Coordinates of C-alpha atoms and ligand atoms in Angstrom, one line a residue:
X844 CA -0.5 22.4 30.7
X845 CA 1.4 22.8 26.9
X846 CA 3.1 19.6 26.1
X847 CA 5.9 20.6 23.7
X848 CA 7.1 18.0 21.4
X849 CA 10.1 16.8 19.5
X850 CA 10.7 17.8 16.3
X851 CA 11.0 14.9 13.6
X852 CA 10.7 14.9 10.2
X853 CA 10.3 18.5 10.0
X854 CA 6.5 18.0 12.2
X855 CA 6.5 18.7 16.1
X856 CA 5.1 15.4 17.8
X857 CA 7.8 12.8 16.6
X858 CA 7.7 10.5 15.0
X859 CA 4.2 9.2 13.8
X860 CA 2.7 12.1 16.1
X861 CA 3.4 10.8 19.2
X862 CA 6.0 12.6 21.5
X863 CA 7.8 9.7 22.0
X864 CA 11.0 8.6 23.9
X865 CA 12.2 7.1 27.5
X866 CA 8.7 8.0 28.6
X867 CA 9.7 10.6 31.4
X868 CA 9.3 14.0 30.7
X869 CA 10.9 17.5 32.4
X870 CA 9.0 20.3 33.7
X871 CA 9.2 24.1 32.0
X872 CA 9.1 26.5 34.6
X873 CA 7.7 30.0 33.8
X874 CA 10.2 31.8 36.3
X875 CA 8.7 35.0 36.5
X876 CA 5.8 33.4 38.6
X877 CA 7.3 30.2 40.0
X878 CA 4.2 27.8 38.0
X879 CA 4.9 24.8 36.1
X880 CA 3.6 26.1 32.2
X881 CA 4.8 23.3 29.9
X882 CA 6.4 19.7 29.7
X883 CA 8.9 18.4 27.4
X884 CA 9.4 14.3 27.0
X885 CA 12.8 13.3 27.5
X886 CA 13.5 11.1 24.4
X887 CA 16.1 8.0 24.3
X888 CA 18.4 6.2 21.9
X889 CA 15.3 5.0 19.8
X890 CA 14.0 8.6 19.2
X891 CA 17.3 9.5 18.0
X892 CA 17.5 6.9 15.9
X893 CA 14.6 7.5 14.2
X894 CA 15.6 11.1 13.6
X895 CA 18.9 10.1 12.4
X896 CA 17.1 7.5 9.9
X897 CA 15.2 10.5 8.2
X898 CA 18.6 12.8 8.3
X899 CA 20.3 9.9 6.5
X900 CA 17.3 10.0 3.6
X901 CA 17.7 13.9 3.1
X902 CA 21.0 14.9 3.3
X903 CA 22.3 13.4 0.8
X904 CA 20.1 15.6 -1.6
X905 CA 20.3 18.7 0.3
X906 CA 24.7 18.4 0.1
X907 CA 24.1 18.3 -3.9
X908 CA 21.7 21.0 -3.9
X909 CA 23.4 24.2 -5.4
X910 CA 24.9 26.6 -2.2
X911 CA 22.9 29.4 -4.2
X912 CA 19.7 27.7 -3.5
X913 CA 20.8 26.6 -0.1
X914 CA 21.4 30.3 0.6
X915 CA 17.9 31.2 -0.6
X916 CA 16.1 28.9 2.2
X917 CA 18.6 31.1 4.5
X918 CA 17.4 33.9 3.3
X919 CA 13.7 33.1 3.9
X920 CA 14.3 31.5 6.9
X921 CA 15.9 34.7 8.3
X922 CA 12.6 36.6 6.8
X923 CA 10.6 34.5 8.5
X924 CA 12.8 34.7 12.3
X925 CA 12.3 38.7 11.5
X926 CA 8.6 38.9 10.9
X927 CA 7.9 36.4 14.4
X928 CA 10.7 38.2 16.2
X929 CA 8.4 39.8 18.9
X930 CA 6.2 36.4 19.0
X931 CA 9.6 34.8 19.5
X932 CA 10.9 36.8 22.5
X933 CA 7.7 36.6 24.4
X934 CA 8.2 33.0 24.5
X935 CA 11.6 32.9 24.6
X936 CA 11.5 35.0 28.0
X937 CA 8.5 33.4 29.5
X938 CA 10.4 29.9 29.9
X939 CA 14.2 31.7 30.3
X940 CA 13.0 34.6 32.5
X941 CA 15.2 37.3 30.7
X942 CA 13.6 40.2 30.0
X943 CA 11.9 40.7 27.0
X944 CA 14.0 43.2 25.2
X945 CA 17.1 40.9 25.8
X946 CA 15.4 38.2 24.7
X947 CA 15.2 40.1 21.2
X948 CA 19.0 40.3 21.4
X949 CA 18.9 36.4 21.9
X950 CA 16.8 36.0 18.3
X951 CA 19.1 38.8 16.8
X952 CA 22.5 37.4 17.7
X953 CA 21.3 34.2 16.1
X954 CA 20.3 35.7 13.1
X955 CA 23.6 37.2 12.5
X956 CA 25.1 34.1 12.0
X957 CA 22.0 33.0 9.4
X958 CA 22.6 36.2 7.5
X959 CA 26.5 35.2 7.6
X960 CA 25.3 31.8 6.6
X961 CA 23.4 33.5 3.5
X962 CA 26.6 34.2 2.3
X963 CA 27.4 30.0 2.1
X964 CA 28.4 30.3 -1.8
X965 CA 31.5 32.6 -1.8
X966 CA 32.1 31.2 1.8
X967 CA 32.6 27.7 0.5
X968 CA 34.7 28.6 -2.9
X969 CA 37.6 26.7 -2.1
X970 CA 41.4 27.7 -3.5
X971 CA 43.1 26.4 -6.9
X972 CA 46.0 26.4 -8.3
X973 CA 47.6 26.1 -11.6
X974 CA 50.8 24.5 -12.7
X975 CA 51.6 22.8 -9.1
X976 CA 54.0 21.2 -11.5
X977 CA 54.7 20.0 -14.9
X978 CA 50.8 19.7 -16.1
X979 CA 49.9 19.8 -12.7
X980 CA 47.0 21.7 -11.0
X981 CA 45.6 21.6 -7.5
X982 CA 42.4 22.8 -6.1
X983 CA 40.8 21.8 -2.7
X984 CA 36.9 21.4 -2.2
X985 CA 35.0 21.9 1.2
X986 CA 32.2 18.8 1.6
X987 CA 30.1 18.2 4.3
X988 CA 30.2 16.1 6.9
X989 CA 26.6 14.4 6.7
X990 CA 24.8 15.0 10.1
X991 CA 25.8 17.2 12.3
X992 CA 24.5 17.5 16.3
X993 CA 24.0 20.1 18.1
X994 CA 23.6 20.3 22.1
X995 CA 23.1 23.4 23.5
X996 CA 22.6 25.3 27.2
X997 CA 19.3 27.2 28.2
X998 CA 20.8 30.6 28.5
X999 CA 20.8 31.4 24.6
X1000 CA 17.7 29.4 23.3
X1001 CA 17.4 30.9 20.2
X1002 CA 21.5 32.4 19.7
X1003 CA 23.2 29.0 20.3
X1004 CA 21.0 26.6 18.1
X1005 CA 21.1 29.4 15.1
X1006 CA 24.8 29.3 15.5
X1007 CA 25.6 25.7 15.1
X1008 CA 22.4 24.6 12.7
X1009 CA 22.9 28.0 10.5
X1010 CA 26.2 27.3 9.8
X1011 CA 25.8 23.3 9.4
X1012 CA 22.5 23.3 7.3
X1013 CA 23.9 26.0 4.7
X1014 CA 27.8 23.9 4.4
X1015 CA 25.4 21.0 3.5
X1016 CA 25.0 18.6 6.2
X1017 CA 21.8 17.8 8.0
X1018 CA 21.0 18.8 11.6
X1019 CA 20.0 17.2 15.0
X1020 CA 19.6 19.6 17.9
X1021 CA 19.0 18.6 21.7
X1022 CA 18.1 21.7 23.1
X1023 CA 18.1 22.6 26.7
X1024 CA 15.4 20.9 28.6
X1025 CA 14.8 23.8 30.5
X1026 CA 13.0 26.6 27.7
X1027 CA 13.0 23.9 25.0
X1028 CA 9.7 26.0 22.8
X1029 CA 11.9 28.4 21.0
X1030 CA 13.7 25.9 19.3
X1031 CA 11.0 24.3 18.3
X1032 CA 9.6 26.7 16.6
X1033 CA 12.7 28.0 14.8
X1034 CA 12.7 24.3 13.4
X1035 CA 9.5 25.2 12.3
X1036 CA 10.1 28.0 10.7
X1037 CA 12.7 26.6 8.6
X1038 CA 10.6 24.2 7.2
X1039 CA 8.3 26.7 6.4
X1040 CA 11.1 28.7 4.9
X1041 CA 11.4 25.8 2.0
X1042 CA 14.1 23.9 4.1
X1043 CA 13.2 20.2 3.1
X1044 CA 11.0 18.5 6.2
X1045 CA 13.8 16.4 8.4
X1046 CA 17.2 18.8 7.5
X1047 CA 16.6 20.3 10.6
X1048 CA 15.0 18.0 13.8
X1049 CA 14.9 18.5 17.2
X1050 CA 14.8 15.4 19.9
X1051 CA 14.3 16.6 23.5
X1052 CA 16.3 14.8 26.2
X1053 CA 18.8 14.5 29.0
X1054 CA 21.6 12.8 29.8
X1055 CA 20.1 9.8 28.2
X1056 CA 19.7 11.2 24.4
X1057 CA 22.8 13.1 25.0
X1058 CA 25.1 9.6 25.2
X1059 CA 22.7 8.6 22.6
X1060 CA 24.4 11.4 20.3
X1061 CA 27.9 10.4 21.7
X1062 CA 27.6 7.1 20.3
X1063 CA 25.7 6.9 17.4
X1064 CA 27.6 6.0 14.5
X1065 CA 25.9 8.0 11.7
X1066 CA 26.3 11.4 13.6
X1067 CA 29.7 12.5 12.1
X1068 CA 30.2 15.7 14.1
X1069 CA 28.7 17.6 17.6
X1070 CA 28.8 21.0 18.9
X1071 CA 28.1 21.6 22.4
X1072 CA 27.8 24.6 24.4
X1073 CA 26.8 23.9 28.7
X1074 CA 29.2 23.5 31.4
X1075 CA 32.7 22.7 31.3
X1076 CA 32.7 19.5 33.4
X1077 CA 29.9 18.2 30.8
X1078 CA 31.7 19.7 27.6
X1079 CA 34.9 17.5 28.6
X1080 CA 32.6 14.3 29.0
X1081 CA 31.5 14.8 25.4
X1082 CA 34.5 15.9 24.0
X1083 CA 36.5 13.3 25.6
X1084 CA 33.9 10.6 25.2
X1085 CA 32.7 11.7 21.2
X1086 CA 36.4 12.3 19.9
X1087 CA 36.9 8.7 21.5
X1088 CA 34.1 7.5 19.2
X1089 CA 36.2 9.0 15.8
X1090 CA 33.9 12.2 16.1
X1091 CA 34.2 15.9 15.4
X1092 CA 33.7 17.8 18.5
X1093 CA 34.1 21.5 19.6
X1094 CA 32.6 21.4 23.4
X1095 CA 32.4 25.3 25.2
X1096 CA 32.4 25.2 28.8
X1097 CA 31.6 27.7 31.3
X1098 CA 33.4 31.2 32.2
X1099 CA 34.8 33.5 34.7
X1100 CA 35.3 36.7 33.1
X1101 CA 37.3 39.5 34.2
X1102 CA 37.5 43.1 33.8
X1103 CA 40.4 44.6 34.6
X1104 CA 40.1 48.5 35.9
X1105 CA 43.2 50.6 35.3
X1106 CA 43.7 53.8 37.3
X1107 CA 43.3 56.0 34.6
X1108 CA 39.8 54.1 32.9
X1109 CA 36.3 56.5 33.0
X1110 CA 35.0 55.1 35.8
X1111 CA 31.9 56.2 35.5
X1112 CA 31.5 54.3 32.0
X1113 CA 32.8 51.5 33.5
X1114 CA 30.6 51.7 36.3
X1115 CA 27.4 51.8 33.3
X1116 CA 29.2 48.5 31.5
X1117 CA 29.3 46.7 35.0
X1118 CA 25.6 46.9 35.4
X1119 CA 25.1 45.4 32.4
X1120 CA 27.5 43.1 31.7
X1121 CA 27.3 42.2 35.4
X1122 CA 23.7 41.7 36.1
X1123 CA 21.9 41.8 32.9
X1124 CA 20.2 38.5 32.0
X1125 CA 20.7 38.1 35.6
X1126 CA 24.5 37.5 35.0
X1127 CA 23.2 33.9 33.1
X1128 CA 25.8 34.8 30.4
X1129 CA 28.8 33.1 29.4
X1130 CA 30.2 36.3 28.6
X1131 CA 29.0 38.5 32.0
X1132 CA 31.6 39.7 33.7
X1133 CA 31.3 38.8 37.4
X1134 CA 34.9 39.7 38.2
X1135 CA 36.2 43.0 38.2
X1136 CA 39.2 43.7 39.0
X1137 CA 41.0 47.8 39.6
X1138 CA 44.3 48.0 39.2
X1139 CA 45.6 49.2 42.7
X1140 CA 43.3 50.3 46.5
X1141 CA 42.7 53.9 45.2
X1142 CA 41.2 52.7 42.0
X1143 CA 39.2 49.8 44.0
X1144 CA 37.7 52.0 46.4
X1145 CA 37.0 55.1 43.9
X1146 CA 35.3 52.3 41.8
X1147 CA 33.4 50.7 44.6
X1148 CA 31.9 53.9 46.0
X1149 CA 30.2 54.7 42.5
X1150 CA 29.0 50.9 41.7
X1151 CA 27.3 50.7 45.2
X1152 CA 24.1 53.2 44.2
X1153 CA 24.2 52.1 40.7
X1154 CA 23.3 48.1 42.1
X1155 CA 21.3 49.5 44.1
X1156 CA 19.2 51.6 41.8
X1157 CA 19.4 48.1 39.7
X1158 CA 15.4 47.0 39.0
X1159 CA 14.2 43.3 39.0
X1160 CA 11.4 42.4 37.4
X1161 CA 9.2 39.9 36.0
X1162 CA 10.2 39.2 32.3
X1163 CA 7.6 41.4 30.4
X1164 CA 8.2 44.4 32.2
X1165 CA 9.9 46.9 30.4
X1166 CA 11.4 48.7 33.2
X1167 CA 13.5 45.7 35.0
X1168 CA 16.6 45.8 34.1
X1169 CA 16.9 42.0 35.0
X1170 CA 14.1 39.3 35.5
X1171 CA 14.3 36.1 37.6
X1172 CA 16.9 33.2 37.1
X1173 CA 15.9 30.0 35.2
X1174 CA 14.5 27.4 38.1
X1175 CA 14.1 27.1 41.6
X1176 CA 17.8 25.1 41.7
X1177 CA 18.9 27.6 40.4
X1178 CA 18.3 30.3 42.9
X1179 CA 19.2 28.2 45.6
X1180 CA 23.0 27.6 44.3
X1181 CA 23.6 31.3 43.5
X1182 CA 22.4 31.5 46.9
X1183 CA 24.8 29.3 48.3
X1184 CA 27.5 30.8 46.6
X1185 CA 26.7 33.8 48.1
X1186 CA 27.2 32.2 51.5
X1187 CA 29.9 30.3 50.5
X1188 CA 31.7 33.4 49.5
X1189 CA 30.9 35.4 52.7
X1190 CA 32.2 32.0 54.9
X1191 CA 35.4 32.3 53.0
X1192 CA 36.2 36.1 54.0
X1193 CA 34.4 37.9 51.1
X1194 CA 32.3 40.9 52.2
X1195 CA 29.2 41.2 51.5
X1196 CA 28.4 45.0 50.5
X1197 CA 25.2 44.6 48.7
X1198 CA 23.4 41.2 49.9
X1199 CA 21.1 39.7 47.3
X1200 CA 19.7 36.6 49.4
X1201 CA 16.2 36.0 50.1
X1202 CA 14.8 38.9 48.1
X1203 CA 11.4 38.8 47.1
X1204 CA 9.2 40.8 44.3
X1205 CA 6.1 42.3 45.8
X1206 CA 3.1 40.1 44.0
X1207 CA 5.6 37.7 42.5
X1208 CA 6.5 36.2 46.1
X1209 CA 7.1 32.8 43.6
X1210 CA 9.4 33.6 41.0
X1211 CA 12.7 32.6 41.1
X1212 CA 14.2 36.2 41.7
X1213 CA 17.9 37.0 43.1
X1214 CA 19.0 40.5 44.3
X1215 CA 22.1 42.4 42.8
X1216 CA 24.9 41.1 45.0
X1217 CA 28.1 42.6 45.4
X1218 CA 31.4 41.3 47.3
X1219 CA 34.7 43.2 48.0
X1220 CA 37.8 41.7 48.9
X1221 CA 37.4 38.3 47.0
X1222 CA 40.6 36.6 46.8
X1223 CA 42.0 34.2 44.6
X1224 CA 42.2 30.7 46.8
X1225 CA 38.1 31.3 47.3
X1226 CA 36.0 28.9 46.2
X1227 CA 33.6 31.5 44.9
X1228 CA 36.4 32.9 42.7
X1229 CA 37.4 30.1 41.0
X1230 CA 34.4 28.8 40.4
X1231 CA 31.0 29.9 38.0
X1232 CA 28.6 31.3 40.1
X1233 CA 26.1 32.1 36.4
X1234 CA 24.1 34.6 38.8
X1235 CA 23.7 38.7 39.5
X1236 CA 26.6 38.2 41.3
X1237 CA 29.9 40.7 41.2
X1238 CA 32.9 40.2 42.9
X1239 CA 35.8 42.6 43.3
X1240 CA 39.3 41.0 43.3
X1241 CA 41.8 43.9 44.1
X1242 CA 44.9 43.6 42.2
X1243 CA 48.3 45.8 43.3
X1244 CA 49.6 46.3 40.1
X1245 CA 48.9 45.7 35.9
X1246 CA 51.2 42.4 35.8
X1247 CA 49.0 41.4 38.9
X1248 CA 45.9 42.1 36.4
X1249 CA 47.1 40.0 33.9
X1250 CA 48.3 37.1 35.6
X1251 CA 44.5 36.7 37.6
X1252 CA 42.6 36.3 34.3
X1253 CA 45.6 34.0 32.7
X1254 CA 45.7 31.8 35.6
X1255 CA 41.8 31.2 36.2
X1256 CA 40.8 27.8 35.3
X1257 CA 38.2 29.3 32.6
X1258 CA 39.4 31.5 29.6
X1259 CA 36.1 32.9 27.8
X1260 CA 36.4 36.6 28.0
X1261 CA 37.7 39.8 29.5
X1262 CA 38.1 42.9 29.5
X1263 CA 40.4 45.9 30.2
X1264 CA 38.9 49.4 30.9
X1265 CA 41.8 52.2 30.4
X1266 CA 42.8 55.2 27.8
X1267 CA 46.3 54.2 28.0
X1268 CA 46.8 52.2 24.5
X1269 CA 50.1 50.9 25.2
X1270 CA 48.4 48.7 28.6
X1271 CA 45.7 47.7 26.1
X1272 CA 48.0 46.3 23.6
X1273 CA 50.1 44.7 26.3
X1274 CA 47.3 43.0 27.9
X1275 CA 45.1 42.2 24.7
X1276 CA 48.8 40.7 23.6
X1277 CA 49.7 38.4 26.7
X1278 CA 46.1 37.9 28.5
X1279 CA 45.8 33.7 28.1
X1280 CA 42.1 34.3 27.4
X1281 CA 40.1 33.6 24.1
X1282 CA 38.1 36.5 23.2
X1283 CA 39.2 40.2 24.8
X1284 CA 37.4 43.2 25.2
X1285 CA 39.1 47.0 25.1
X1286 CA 36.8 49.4 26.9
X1287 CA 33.9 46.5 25.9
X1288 CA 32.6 44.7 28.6
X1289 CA 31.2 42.0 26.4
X1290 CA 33.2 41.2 23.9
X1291 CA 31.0 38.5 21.4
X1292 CA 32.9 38.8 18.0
X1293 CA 30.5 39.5 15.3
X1294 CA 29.2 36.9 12.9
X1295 CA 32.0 37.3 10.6
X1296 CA 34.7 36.6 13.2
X1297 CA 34.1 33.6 15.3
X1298 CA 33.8 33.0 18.8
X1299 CA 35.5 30.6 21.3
X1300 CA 37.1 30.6 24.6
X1301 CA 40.4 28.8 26.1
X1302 CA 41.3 26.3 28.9
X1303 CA 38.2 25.0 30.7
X1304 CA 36.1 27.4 28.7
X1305 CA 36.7 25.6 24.9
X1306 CA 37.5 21.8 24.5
X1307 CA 38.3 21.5 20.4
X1308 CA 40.1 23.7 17.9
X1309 CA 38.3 24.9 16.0
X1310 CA 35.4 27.8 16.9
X1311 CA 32.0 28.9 16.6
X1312 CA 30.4 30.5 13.2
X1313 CA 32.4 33.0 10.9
X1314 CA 35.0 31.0 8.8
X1315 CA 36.0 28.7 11.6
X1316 CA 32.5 27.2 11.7
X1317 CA 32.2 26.7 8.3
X1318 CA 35.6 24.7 8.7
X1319 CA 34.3 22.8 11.6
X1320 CA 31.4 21.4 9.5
X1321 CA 33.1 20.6 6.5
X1322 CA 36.0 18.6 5.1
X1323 CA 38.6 19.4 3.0
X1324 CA 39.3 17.3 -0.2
X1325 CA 42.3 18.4 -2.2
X1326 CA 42.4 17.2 -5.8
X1327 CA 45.6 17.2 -7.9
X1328 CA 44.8 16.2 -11.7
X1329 CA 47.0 16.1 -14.4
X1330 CA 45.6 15.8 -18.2
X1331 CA 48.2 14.1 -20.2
X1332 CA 48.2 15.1 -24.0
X1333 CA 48.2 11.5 -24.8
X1334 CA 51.8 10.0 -26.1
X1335 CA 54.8 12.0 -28.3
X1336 CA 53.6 10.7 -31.8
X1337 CA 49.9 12.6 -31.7
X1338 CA 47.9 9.7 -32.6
X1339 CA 46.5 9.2 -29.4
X1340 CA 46.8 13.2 -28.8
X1341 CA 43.4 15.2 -27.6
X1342 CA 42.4 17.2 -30.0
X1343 CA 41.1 20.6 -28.7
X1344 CA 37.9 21.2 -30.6
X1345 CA 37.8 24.4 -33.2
X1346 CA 34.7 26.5 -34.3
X1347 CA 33.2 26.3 -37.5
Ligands
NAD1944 P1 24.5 22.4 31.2 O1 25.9 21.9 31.1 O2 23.7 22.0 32.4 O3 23.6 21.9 30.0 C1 24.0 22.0 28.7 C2 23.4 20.9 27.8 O4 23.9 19.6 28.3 C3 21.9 20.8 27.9 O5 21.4 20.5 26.7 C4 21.7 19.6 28.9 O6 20.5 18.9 28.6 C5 22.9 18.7 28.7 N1 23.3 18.0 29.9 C6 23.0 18.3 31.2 N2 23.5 17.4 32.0 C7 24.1 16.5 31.2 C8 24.9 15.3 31.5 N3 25.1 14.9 32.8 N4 25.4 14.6 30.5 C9 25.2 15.0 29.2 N5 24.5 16.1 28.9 C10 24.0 16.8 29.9 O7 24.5 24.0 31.0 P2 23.3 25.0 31.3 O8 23.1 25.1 32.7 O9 22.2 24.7 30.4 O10 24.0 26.3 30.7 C11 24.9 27.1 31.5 C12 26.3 26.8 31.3 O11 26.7 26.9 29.9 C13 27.2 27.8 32.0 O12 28.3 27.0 32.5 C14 27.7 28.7 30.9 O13 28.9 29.4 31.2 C15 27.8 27.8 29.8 N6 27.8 28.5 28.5 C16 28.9 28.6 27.8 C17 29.0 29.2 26.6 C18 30.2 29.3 25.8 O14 30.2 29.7 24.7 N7 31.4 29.0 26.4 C19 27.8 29.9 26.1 C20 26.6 29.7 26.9 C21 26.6 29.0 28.1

């Protein structure tokens, strides 16, 4: 079996070439085929320490390293991420189970932010001005924080950690990243990669862990700010708990998202989004959209009529074939809570129009594999509604009128994403306007702002102020110092007066 090791130093098997840690380890599933294919140690508040000593060593020379040359190693590191991209999403999808292709969306969402990060000179150029009063000029700075953590969920393995280290790293700070425990080798090797891309060795580490390293991060005192993305009761423990400990922290939670039909929307575009945004990646997205939601009972039952054969033409597939358009979900657990949800939805009063449970793929009797599921008439006190279900799950909440539409989305508990699907501009405008959601789509199912933007959600779905990547990152992982100097000319008589220096 591969053992997979932390990452310290800048050299995979910790510190000393041992794996290191609390001893107890986690097992990588490959879910395609239901076999144990790899172990990862579980590290503890030793490890981290360790990791944090050599952060402490390097940062300090990386912060005063010119952003130019920062933004070189950004550059090459993004070379590097290109020319092992394939390599990359292989493995990426053999521990995650997404299929191959949408793996290579996983690496290339990620790089976005390290070709945004490339830009870290004119992004950091802080503001000046001159003659705040008499003599008087003011100019702010952005400096780093020092060392920065980064804790992230198994659904984007390589996106997520290039998000939050991309962004860190090139401001100037130093990076620990706990990655998910579940397909933990892709961020390995990205660490690796950036050493390899000139990144001096310990900038970037990688300690493996649980709950265990995780309050390790919480509460040790050199780490000055974290970043988590995972599930929104463990995103409040951190936030609450590492704000508590004078910390930085922007925590993303889980999502609900909705997409609102309106009667006069192309159905059968929307019907193509759905399957995507629906079931793709087996709905394991934080921006899926397992809610849709037409906008009175023609539209619903128009709408359900056309999505019924297009679930049911949906393919599921191991990871590496190119025809699926979904593979199997990430472990065993997994499967079985989708599964439940499924009944718990249809013990509520949901129907069950297209029934996912217990399906099975011919030769792959092992893998972790869930049918498309749909269910009509989901109301709003159901357990299944309010809650993330994170499977190929879709469930149609009927809503009478627009102000109906745009109170379900504003009330849920989660506010990630959602979307409206209509040609009228005016109900567009109105809902993009008063939806209490953080990121909204118009006629786009999945609406992830590019690099340049930044992403977040609302309510249960973001815990924190301040964003991911784009210009809000680079504010999360630095400070602000504002300067105001004034250079006397030295006293009325002139004696003591500075004497601007003349040529010749
Ligand atoms: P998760 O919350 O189980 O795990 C996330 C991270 O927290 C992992 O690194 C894990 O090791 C750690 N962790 C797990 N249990 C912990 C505990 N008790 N205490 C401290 N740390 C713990 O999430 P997941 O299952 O890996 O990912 C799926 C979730 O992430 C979904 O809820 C999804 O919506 C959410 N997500 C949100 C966004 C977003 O941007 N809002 C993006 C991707 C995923």
């Amino acid at each position: 079996m591969r053992h997979i090791d932390h990452v310290i130093s800048g050299h995979s098997g910790g510190p000393n070439g041992s794996g290191g840690g609390s001893g107890r380890s986690h097992k990588v599933w490959n879910p395609s085929t239901g076999e144990v294919q790899a172990e990862v140690p579980l590290g503890d508040a030793d490890l981290l320490a360790k990791a944090v000593e050599v952060a402490k060593k390097v940062q300090p020379e990386w912060a005063a390293t010119n952003p130019q040359r920062r933004a070189r190693v950004m550059f090459e590191f993004k070379r590097l991420v290109e020319e092992n991209k394939q390599a990359l999403a292989e493995l990426l999808s053999s521990e995650h189970g997404k299929v191959v292709d949408d793996a290579h969306g996983d690496v290339q969402r990620g790089l976005e932010v390290i070709e945004y990060a490339c830009g870290i000179p004119q992004a950091l150029k802080g503001e000046y001005t001159q003659g705040a009063g008499p003599g008087i000029d003011v100019y702010s700075m952005r400096q780093p924080l020092g060392i920065g953590a980064g804790i992230t969920p198994f659904n984007f393995p390589a996106m997520i950690p290039m998000w939050m280290f991309g962004m860190a790293i090139a401001a100037g700070n130093a990076f620990i990243l706990k990655p998910s425990e579940r397909d933990p080798s892709v961020p390995v090797r990205l660490a690796e990669l950036f050493v390899e891309a000139g990144a001096p060795e310990g900038l970037l580490q990688v300690v493996h862990g649980d709950k265990e390293m995780v309050d390790a991060i919480i509460d040790h005192q050199d780490i000055a700010a974290i970043s988590f993305v995972g599930s929104s009761d463990i995103a409040q423990y951190i936030y609450s708990r590492g704000t508590a400990n004078g910390k930085r922290v922007q925590a993303f939670g889980g999502a609900k998202n909705h997409g609102i039909v309106m009667p006069d929307a192309d159905l059968d575009q929307v019907v193509n989004d759905l399957a995507g945004a629906a079931f793709g990646s087996a709905g394991e997205r934080c921006m899926a959209l397992p809610v849709v939601v037409p906008v009175g009972e023609d539209t619903a039952d128009r709408l359900r009529e056309k999505l019924i054969p297009a679930i049911n033409a949906l393919r599921v597939g191991v990871s590496t074939d190119k025809d699926a358009h979904y593979g199997p979900v990430v472990t065993p657990e997994h499967k079985q809570r989708i599964e439940q949800w499924i009944d718990t939805a249809e013990k509520e009063g949901a129907e069950v129009v297209i029934d996912g449970r217990g399906f099975s793929l011919q030769g792959h009797e092992d893998g972790f594999f869930v049918g498309p599921t749909l269910l009509d008439r989901v109301t709003t006190d159901m357990e299944s509604y309010k809650e993330e279900i994170f499977g190929p799950v879709l469930q149609i909440v009927r809503a009478k009128d627009f102000e109906e539409a745009v109170r379900l989305p504003s009330e849920h508990q989660y506010g990630n994403g959602v979307a409206i699907f209509t040609r009228n501009g005016h109900a567009a405008r109105e809902f993009a306007h008063r939806v209490n959601v953080g990121m909204v789509g118009i006629n786009v199912p999945i609406p992830v702002p590019v690099s340049y933007h930044s992403f977040g959600g609302w309510k249960r779905s973001g815990f924190g102020d301040i964003d991911q990547y784009g210009q809000e990152g680079l504010r999360f992982w630095t400070k602000t110092k504002k300067v105001t100097q004034r250079w006397p000319d030295g006293g009325g008589d002139g004696s003591n007066a500075f004497v601007i220096p003349t040529m010749g």
